Coordinates of C-alpha atoms in Angstrom, one line a residue:
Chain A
X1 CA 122.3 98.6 55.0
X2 CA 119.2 100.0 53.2
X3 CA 116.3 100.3 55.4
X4 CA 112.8 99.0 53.5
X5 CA 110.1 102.0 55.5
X6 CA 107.4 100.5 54.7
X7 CA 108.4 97.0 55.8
X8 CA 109.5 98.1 58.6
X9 CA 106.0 99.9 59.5
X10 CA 104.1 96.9 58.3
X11 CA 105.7 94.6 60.7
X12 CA 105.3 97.4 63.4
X13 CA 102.0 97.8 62.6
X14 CA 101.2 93.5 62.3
X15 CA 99.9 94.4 58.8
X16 CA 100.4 90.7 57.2
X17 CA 99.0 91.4 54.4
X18 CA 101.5 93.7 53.3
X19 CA 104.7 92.3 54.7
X20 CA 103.4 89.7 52.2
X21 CA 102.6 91.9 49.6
X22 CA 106.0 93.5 50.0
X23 CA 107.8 90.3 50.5
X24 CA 106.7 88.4 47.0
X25 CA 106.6 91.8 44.9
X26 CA 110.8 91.5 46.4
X27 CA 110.7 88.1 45.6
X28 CA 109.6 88.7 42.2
X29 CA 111.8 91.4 41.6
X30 CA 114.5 89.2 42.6
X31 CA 115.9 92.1 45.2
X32 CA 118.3 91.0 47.8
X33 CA 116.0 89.3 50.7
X34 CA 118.6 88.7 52.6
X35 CA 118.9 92.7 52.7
X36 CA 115.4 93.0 53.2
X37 CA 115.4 90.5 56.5
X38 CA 118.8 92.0 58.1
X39 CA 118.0 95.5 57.1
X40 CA 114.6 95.8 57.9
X41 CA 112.5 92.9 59.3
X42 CA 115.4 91.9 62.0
X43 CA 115.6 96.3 63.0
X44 CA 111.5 96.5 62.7
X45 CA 111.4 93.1 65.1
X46 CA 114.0 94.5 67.6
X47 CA 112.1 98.1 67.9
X48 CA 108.9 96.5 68.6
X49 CA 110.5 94.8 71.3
X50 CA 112.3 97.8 72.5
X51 CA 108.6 99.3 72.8
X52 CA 107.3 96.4 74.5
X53 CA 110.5 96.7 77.1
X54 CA 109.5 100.2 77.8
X55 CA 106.0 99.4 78.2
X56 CA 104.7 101.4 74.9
X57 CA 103.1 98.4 73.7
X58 CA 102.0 95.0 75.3
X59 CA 101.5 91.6 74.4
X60 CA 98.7 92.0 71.7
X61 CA 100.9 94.1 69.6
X62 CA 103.7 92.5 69.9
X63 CA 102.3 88.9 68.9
X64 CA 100.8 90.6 65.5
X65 CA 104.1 92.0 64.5
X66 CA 105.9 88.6 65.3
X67 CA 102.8 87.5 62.9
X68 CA 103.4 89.8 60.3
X69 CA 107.1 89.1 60.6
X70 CA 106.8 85.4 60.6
X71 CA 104.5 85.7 57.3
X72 CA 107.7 87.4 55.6
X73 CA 110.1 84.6 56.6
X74 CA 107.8 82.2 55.7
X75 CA 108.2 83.5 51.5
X76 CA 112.1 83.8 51.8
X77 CA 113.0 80.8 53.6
X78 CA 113.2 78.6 51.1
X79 CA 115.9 81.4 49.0
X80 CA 117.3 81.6 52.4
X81 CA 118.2 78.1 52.4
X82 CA 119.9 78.2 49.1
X83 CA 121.7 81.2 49.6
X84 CA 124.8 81.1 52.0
X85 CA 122.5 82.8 54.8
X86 CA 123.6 80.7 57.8
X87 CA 121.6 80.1 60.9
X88 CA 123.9 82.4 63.6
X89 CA 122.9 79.3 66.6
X90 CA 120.7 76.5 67.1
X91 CA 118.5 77.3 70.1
X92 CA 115.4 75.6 72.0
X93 CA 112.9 77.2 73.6
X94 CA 110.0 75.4 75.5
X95 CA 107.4 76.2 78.8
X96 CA 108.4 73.7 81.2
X97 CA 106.6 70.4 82.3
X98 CA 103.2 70.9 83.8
X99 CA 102.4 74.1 82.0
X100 CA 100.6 74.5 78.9
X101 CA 100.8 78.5 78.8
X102 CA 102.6 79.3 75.8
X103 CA 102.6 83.0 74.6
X104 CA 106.1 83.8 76.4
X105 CA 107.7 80.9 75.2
X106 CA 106.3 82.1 71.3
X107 CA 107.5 85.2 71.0
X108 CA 110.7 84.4 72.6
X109 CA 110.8 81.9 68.8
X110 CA 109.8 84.2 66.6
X111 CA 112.2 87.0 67.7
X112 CA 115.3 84.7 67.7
X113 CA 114.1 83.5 64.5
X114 CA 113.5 87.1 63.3
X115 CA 116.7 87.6 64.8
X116 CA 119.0 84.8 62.7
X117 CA 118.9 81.9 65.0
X118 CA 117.5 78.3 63.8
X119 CA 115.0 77.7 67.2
X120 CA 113.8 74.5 67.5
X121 CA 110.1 75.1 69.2
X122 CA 109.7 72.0 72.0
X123 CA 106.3 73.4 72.5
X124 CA 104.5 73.3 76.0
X125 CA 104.7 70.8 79.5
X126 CA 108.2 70.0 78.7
X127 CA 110.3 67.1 80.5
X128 CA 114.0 67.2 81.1
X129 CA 113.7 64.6 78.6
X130 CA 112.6 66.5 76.2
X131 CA 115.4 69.8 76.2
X132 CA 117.8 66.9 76.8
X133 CA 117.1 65.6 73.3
X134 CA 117.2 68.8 71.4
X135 CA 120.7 69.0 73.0
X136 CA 121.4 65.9 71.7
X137 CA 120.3 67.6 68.3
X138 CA 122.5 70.1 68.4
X139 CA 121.3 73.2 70.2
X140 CA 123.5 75.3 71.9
X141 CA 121.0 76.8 74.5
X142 CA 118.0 75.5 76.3
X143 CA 115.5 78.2 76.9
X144 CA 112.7 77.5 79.6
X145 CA 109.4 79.5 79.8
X146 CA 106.7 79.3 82.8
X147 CA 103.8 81.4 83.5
X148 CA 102.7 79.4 86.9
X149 CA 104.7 79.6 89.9
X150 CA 103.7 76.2 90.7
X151 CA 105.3 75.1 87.9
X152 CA 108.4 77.4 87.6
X153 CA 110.1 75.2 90.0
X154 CA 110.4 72.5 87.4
X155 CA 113.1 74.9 86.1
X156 CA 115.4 73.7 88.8
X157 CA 115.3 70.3 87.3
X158 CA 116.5 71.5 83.7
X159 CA 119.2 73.1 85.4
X160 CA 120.1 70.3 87.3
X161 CA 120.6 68.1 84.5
X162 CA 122.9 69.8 82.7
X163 CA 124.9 70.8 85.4
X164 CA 127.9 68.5 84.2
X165 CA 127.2 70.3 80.7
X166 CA 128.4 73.5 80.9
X167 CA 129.0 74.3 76.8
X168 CA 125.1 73.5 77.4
X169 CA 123.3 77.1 79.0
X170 CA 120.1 77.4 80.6
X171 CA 118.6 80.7 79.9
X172 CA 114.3 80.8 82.0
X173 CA 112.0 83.2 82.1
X174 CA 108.4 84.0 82.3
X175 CA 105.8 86.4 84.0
X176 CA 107.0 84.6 87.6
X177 CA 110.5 84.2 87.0
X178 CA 112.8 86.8 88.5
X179 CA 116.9 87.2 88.1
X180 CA 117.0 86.7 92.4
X181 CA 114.8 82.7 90.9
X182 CA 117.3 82.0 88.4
X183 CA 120.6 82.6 90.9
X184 CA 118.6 80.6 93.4
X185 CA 118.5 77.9 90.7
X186 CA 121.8 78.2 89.0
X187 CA 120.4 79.0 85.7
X188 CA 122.8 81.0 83.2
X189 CA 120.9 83.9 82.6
X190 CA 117.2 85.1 83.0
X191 CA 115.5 87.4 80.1
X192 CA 112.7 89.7 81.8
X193 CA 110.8 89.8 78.4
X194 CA 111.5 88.4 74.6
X195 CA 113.3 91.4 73.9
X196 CA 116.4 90.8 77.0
X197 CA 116.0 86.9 75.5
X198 CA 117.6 87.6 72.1
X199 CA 120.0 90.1 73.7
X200 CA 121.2 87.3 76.2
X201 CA 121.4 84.3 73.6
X202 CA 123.7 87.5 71.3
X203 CA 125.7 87.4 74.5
X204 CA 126.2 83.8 74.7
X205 CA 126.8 82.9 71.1
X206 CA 128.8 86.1 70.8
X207 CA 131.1 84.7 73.9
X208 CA 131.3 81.5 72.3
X209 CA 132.2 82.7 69.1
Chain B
X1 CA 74.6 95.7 103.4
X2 CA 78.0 93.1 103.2
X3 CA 80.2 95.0 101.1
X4 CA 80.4 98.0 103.6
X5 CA 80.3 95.0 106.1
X6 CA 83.4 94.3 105.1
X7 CA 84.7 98.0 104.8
X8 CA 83.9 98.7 107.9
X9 CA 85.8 95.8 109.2
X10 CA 88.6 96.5 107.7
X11 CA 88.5 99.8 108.8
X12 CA 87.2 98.2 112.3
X13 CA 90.4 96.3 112.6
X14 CA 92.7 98.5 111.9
X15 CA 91.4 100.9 114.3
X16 CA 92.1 98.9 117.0
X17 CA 95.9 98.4 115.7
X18 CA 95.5 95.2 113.9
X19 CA 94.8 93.9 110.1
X20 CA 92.5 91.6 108.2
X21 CA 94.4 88.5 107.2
X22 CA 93.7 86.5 104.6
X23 CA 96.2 83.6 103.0
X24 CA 95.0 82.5 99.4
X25 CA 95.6 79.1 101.1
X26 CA 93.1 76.7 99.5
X27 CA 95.4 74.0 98.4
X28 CA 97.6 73.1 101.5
X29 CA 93.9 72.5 103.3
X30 CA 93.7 69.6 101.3
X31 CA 97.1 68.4 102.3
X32 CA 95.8 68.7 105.7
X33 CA 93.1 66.7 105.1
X34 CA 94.9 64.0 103.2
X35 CA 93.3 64.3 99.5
X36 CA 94.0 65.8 96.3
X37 CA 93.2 68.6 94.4
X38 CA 91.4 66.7 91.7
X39 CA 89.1 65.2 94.7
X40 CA 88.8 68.3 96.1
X41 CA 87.9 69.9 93.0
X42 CA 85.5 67.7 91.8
X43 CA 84.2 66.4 95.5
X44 CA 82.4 69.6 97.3
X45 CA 82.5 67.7 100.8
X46 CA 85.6 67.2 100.5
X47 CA 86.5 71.0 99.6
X48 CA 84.4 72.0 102.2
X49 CA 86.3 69.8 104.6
X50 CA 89.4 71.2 103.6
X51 CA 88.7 74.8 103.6
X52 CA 86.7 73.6 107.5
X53 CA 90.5 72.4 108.3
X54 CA 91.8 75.5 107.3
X55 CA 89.1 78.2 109.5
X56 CA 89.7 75.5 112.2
X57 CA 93.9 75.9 111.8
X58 CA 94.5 79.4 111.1
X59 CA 91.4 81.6 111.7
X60 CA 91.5 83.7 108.3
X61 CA 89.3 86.5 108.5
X62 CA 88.4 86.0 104.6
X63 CA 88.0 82.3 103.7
X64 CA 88.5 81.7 99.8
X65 CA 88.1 78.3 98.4
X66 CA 90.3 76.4 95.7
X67 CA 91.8 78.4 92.7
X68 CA 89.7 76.8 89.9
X69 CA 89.8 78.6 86.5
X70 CA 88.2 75.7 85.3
X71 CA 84.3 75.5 86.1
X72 CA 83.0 77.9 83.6
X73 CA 84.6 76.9 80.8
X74 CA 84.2 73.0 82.3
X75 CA 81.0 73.7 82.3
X76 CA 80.2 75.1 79.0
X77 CA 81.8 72.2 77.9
X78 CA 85.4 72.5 77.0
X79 CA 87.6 69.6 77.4
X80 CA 89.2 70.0 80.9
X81 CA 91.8 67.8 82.6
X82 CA 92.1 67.3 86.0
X83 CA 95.7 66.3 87.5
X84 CA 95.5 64.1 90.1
X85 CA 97.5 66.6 92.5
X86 CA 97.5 69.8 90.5
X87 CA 94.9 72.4 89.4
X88 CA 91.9 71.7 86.8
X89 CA 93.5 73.2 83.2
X90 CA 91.7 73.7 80.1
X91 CA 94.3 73.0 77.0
X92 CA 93.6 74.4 73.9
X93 CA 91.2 73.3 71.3
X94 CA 90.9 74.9 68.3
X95 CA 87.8 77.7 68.1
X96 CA 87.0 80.6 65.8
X97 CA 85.6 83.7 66.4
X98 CA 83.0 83.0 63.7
X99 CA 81.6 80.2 66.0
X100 CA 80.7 82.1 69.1
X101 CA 77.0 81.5 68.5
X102 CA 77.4 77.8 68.4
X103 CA 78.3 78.2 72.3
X104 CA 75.9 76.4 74.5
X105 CA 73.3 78.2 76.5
X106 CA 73.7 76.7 78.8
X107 CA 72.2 76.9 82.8
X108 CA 75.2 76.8 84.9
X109 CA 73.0 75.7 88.2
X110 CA 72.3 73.0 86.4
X111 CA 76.3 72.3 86.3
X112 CA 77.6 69.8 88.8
X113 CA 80.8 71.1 89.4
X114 CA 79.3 74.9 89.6
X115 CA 76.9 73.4 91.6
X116 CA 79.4 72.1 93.9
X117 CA 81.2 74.9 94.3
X118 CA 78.5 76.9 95.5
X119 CA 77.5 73.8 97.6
X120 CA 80.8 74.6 99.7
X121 CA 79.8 78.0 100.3
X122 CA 76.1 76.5 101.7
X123 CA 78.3 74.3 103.7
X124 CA 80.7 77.0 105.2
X125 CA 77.6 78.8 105.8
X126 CA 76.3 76.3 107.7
X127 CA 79.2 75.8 109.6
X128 CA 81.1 79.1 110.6
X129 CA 80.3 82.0 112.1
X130 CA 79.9 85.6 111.4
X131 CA 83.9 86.8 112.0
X132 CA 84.6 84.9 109.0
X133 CA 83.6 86.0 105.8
X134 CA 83.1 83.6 102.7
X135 CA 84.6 84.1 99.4
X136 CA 84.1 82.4 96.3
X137 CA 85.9 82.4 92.8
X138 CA 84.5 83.0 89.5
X139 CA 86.7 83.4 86.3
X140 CA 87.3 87.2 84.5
X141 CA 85.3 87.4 81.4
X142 CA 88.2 87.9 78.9
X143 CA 90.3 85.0 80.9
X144 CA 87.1 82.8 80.0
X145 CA 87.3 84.1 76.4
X146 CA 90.8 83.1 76.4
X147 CA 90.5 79.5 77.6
X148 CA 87.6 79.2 75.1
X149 CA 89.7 80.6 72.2
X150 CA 93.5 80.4 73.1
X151 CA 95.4 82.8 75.0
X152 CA 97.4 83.9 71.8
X153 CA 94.3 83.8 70.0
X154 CA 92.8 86.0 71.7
X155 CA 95.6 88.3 72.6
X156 CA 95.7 88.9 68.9
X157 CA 91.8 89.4 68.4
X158 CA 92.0 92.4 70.4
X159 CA 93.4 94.1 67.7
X160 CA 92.5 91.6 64.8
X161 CA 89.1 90.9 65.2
X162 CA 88.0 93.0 67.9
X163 CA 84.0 92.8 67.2
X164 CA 84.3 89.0 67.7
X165 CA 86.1 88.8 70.4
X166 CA 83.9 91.4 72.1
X167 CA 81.0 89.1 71.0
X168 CA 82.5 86.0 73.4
X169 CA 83.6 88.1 75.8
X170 CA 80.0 89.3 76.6
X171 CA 78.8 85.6 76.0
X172 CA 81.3 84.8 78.9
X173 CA 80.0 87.1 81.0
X174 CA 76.3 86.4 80.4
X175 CA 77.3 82.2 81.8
X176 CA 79.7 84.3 84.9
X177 CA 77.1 86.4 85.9
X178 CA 74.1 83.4 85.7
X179 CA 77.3 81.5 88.0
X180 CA 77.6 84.9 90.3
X181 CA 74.2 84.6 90.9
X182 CA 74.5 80.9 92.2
X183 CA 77.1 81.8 94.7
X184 CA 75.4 84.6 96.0
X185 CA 72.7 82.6 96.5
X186 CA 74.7 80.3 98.3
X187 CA 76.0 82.5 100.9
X188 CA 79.0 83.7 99.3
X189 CA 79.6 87.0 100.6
X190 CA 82.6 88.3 98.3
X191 CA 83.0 87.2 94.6
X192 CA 86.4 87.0 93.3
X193 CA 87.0 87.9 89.4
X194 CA 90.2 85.6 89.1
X195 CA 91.8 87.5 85.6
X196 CA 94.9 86.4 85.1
X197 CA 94.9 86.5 81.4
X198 CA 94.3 90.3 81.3
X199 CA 97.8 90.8 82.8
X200 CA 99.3 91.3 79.3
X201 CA 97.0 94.0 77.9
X202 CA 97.7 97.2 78.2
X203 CA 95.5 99.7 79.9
X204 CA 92.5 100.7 77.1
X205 CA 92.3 97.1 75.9
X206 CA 92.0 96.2 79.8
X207 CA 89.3 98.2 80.4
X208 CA 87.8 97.6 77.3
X209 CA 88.0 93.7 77.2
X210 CA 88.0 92.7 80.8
X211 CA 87.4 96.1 83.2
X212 CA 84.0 97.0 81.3
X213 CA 82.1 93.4 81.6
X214 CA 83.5 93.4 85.4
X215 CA 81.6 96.4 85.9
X216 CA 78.8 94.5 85.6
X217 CA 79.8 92.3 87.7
X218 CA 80.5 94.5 90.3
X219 CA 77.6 96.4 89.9
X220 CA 75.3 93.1 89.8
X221 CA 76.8 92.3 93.3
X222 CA 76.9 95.3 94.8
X223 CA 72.6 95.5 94.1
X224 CA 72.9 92.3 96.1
X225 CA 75.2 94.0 98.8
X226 CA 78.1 91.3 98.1
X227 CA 81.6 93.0 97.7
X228 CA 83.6 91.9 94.5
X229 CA 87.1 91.8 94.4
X230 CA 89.5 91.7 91.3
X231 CA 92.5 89.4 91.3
X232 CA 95.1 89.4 88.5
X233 CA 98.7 87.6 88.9
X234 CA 101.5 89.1 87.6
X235 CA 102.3 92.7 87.3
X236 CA 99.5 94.6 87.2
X237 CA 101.0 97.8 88.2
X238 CA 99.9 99.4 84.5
X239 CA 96.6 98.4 85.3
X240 CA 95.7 99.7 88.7
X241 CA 93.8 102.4 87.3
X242 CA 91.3 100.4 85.2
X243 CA 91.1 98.0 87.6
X244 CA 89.9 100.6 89.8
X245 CA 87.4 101.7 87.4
X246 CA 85.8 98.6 87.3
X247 CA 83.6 99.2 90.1
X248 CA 85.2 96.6 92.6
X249 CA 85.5 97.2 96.1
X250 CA 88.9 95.5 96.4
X251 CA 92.7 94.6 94.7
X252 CA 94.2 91.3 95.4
X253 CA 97.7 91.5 94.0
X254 CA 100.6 89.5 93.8
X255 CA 103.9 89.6 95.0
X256 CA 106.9 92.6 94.7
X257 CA 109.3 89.4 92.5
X258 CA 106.4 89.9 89.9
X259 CA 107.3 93.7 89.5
X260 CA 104.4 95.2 91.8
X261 CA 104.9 98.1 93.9
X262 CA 102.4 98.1 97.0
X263 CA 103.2 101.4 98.3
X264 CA 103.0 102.7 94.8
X265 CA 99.2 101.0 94.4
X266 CA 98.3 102.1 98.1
X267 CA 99.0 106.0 96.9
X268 CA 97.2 105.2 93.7
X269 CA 94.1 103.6 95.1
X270 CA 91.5 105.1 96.9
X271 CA 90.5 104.9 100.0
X272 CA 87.2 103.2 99.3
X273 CA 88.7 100.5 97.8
X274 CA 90.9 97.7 99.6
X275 CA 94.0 96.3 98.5
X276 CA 95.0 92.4 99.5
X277 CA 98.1 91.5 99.2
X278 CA 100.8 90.2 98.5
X279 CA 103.7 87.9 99.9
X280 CA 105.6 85.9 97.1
X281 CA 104.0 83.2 97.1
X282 CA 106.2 80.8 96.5
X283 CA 108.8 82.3 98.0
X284 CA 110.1 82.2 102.0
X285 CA 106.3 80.8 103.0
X286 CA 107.3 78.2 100.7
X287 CA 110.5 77.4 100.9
X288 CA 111.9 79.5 103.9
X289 CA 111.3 79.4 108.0
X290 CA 108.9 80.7 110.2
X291 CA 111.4 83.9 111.2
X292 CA 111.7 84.6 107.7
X293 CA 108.2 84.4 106.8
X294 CA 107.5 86.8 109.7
X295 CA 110.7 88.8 108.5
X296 CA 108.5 89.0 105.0
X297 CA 104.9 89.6 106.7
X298 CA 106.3 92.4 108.7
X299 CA 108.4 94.6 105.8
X300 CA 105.0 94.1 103.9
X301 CA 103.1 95.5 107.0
X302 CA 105.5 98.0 107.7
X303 CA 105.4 99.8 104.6
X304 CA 101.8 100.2 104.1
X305 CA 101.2 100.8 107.8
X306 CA 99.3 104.2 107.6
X307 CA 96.8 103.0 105.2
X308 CA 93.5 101.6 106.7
X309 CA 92.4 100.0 103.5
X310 CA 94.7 97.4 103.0
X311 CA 94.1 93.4 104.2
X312 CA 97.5 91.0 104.2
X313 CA 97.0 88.1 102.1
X314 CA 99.4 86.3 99.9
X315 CA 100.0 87.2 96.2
X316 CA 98.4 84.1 94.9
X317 CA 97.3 80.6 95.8
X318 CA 99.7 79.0 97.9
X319 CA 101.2 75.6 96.2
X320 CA 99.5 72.1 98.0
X321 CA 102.9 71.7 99.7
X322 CA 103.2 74.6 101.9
X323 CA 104.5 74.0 105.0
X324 CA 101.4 74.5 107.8
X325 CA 104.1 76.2 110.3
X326 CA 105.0 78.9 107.9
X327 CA 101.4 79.6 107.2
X328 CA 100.7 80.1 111.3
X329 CA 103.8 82.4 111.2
X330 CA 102.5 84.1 108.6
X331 CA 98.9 84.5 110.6
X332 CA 100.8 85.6 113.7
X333 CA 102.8 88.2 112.6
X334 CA 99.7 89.7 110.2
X335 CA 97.8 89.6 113.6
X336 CA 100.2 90.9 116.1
X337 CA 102.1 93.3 113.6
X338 CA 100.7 96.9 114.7
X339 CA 100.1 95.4 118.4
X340 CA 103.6 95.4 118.6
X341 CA 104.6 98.3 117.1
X342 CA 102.1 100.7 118.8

């Protein structure tokens, strides 16, 4: 699959501006985007969170890549709808009830999004309730994000409730969450950073597939 | 002057085969007292009651009131909630960068909630002695810029709009240092920079957004002869260097399930400059039993047992609902540790 260099350094670099300019000038040109997002946003995406997993770059970076990349999908996802580019999994993410924090939880959208998936974002200080109803819409896993360890215990209550649901999966994380937490809990899986999030939800739809 | 007051306590202590201990415990004090953290957040008798409860219960060496990243940014007027049994939080209202000089100037000791804060370090004053040394909190300069701002905001002004955020930042500082001043004044003896928010720069934008304005901070107290201390939760362990740099006479740290290394810090650090830390938490002292609290306490100990600058204290505030016997384990085996193995 042909890889777009510049694209790809644009969203590396969070340069909006031109994974906009890039973007409608393809758009205009009428070139494949579906090409263009599987060949070069999805890779550029996945290398900036193999940086961030390696420590190479941190949090700032990484949010104006997912930026830059969300700036591109914003232009091609109306052609994206009309073409026979399929969502590969309906997944929601949201920070648990009694936290507001919500960086985590963001990036772990924009890179399943960058990555093919349709997320539906529940936002922050998120009840049982609430990831009960986006099951109810359809989504296949239930991602939990906490940055508080006073409130990473809430986790335990998601998990509980769809213990009788097991085509539903649990996947937590966060800065307090650790794999030794989530076996405590029962959760399915725990992603140490947005980068092992997409890889797990691959595993899971993969599995199911 | 305090800060080498301190040092040489630390170093004092562990002389005579035993350790400064000091639980981040601010919370369960007001379950012993039968309130809530909004009351004790907003109420300074009643925070100084709890925290009373607490010297009275468990003899910390370091007393450190409630975990409240709320009062600056309460007080230079950002909408603030406060839970009836959880912390104060500031939720995010929209701001721009272009807007930082239409940020009050405001005077802090004219604040009521500052003003009660340092109120409960003119109580404690009042009412302890000299073996226990008063701490009080302020918020980290860029974790104030962030709750003004938004986290993700300003995460991505670092690189986006750098000169702005640098212009808030400083403006955050100016209202910390005026609220510094305050607790000194009061009889605080260590200031706390709580930082949280800094946890997920890396190490130049640390220093340049958060380490820097600490300096002055830590240079402000130490005129005054007050030690500072810089706390950050989460893993840090990319940061230990900057942090360092800063100026600070000491490290509080969380806990090894958040990634952090302590024997890794204690060779990193140097010797002028203490280290607290750093049981989970949330983990056995909440949720286990007194053995394995002292099971936890002990490996802690054990493997930073041949440095002199290091004071045992838990990685972060413990949650309201601690159990009280778990925090007494984890005093008596902090006390007794190198007693019993010497």
């Amino acid at each position: 699959m042909a890889r777009n260099e510049e694209l790809v350094n644009a969203i590396l670099k969070g340069d909006r501006n031109n994974v906009q300019t890039i973007m409608q000038k393809a758009i205009e040109q009428k070139q494949d985007v579906v090409q263009l997002l599987d060949g070069s946003m999805i890779p550029a995406m996945r290398e900036i969170g193999e940086r961030f997993s390696r420590n190479e770059v941190y949090v700032p970076e990484m949010l104006i890549a997912a930026r830059a990349m969300q700036a591109g999908l914003t232009l091609i996802e109306p052609i994206l709808a009309q073409s026979n580019h399929k969502s590969l999994g309906k997944i929601a993410v949201g920070t648990v009830k009694g936290d507001l924090h919500d960086i985590g939880k963001n990036l772990v959208a924009i890179m399943l999004k960058g990555a093919g998936y349709e997320v539906l974002d529940l936002g922050t200080n998120c009840s049982v309730d609430k990831y009960a109803e986006a099951v109810n819409a359809g989504v296949q896993i239930v991602m939990c994000s906490a940055l508080l360890t006073t409130t990473m215990t809430y986790m335990e209550e998601v998990v509980k409730h769809f213990k009788d649901t097991p085509e539903v999966k649990v996947v937590i994380g966060g800065a307090p969450v650790t794999q030794k937490y989530a076996d405590s809990i029962g959760a399915h899986a725990y992603g140490r950073d947005a980068n092992e999030a997409v890889k797990i939800v691959e595993n899971i739809i993969g599995a199911s597939a | 002057m305090q800060n080498l007051d301190l040092k040489s306590r630390v170093q004092h202590t562990y002389e005579k085969g035993e350790r400064l201990v000091v639980p981040l415990v601010g919370m369960p004090g007001l379950k012993m007292i039968g309130s809530t953290i909004k009351l004790g957040q907003q109420n300074y008798r009643i925070h100084a009651e709890a925290l009373q409860a607490l010297i009275e219960h468990f003899a910390p060496d370091i007393v450190f009131p409630l975990m409240d990243l709320s009062v600056e940014a309460n007080a230079i007027g950002r909408y603030t909630l406060f839970p009836i049994d959880d912390t104060a939080t500031v939720p995010h209202v929209a701001f721009h960068l272009d807007h930082v000089d239409m940020l009050p100037k405001i005077d802090i000791s004219a604040d009521t909630r500052a003003l009660g804060y340092a109120k409960v370090i003119e109580l404690l004053r009042h009412s302890t002695d000299d073996t226990v040394f008063r701490a009080a909190y302020v918020t980290g300069p860029y974790t104030l810029a962030a709750l003004i701002l938004g986290a993700q905001e300003a995460a991505q002004s670092i690189i986006l709009e750098p000169q702005g955020l640098h212009a808030l930042t400083e403006y955050c500082n100016g209202i910390i240092k005026d609220y510094t001043q305050l607790l000194i004044e009061a009889g605080a003896q260590i200031i706390c920079v709580l930082e949280p928010s800094a946890s997920m720069l890396g190490p130049d934008h640390f220093l340049d957004f958060s380490g820097n304005y600490v300096k002055e901070l830590a240079d402000l107290c130490s005129q005054k002869g007050i030690a500072t201390v810089y706390h950050i939760c989460g893993n840090t362990m990319h940061l230990i260097e900057n942090m360092v740099k800063s100026g600070v006479n000491g490290l509080s740290l969380d806990s090894p399930s958040s990634g952090m290394d302590l024997l890794k810090v204690m060779q990193q650090v140097p010797e002028n400059v203490l280290v607290m830390g750093n049981l989970n938490p949330v983990g056995k002292i909440h949720n286990g039993s007194p053995e394995e609290v002292q099971a936890e306490v002990l490996e802690v100990l054990k493997s930073v047992d041949s440095y002199p600058n290091f004071i045992l204290s838990t990685g972060c505030d413990l949650p309201k609902n601690t159990p009280e016997k778990n925090i007494h384990a984890f005093m008596h085996a902090g006390r007794n540790y190198r007693i019993a193995n010497n």
